[in-house]
Coordinates of C-alpha atoms in Angstrom, one line a residue:
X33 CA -305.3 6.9 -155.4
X34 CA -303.2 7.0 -158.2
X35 CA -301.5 10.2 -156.3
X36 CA -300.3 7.9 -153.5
X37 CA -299.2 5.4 -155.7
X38 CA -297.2 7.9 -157.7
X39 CA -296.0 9.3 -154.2
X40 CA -294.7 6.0 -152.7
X41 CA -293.3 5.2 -155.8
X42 CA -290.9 8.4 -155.7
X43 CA -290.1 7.8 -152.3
X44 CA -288.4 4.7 -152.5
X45 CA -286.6 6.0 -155.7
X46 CA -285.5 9.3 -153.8
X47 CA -284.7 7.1 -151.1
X48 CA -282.4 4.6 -152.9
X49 CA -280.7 7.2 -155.1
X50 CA -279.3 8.8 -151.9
X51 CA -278.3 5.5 -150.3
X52 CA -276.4 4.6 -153.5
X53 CA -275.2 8.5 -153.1
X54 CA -273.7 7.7 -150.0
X55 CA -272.5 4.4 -150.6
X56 CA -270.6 5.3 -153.5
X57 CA -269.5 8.7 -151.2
X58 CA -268.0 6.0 -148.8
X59 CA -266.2 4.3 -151.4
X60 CA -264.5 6.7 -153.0
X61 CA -263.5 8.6 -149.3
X62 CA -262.0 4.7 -148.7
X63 CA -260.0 4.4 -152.4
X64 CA -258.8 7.9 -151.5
X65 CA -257.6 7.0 -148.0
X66 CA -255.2 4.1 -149.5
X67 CA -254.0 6.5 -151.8
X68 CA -253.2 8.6 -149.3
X69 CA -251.6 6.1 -147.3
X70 CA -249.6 4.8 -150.7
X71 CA -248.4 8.0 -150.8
X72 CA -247.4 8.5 -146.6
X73 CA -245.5 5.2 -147.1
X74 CA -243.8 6.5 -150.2
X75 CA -242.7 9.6 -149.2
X76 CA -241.4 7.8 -145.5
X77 CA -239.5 5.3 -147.7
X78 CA -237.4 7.7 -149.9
X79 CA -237.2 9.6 -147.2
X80 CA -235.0 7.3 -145.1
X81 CA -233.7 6.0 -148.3
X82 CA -232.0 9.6 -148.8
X83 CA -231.0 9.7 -145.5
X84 CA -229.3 7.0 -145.4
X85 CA -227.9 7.8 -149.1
X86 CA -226.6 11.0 -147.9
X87 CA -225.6 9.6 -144.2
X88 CA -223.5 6.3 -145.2
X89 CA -220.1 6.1 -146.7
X90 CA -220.9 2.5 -147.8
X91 CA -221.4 2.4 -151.4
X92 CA -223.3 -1.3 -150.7
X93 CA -225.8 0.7 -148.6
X94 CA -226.2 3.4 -150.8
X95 CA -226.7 1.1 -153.7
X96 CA -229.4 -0.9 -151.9
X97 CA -231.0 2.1 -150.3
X98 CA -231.3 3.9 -153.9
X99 CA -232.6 0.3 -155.1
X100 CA -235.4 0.4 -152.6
X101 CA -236.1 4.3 -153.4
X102 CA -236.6 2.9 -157.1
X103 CA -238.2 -0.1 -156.7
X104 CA -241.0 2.5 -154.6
X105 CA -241.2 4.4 -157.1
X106 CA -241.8 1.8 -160.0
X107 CA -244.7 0.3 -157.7
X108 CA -246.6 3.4 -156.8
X109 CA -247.0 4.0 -160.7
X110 CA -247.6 0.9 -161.1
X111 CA -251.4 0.0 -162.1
X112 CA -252.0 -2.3 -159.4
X113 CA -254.2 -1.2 -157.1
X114 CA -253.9 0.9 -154.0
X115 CA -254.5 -2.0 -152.2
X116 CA -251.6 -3.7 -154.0
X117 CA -249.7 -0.8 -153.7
X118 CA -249.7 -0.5 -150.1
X119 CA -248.7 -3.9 -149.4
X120 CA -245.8 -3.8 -151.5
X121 CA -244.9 -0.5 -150.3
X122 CA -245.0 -2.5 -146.9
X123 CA -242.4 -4.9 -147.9
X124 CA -240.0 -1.9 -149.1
X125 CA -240.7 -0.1 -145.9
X126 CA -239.7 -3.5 -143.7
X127 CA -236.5 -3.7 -145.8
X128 CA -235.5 0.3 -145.8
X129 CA -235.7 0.0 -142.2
X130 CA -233.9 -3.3 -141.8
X131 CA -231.0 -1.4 -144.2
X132 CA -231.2 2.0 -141.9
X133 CA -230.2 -0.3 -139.2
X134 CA -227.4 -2.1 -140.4
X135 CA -226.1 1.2 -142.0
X136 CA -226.2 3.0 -138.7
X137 CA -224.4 0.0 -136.7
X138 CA -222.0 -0.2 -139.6
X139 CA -221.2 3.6 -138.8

C-alpha cells in the first residue's frame, strides 16, 4: 500500500516538474524572441539612418537622422524591458521613416 502511495506521490511531482520545465522553456523562447525583435528593429533603424546620413546633403537630415541612430542606441541598452524596448524602438522606427521620406523628396 504504501508502494502505491509512494508511486502516485512521484508521479504528480515528475509530472509538475516537467510542466514547470516547459513553462519556464516557453518563457524564456518568448523573452528571447523580443530580444530578437529589439535587435531586428535596431539594426533596420541605423540602417536607414546611415543611409540616409550618407545619401542627403542636408546637414538638418543628417543631424536628425544621427539623433534617431542615437537615441536607438541609448534605448536598446537601456534596462527597460524588451517589451519597453520594442515599443520605443517603434516610435524611432515611425520617425526614421517619416525623415527617409522627407529627405528623399527634398533630394
Amino acid at each position: 500500500m504504501e508502494l502505491i502511495v509512494a508511486a502516485f506521490i512521484f508521479y504528480f511531482v515528475i509530472k509538475y516538474a516537467v510542466r514547470n520545465a516547459i513553462i519556464e522553456a516557453k518563457v524564456k523562447e518568448l523573452d528571447l524572441s523580443f530580444e530578437l525583435r529589439v535587435n531586428d528593429l535596431l539594426e533596420k533603424i541605423t540602417s536607414i539612418g546611415n543611409e540616409i546620413i550618407i545619401n542627403t546633403k542636408s546637414k538638418k537630415f543628417r543631424d536628425r537622422a544621427k539623433e534617431i541612430n542615437d537615441n536607438s542606441l541609448k534605448i536598446s541598452i537601456s534596462d527597460k524591458t524588451d517589451e519597453e524596448k520594442f515599443s520605443l524602438l517603434k516610435h524611432e522606427e515611425n520617425e526614421i521613416m517619416t525623415l527617409k521620406n522627407e529627405s528623399s523628396s527634398f533630394l
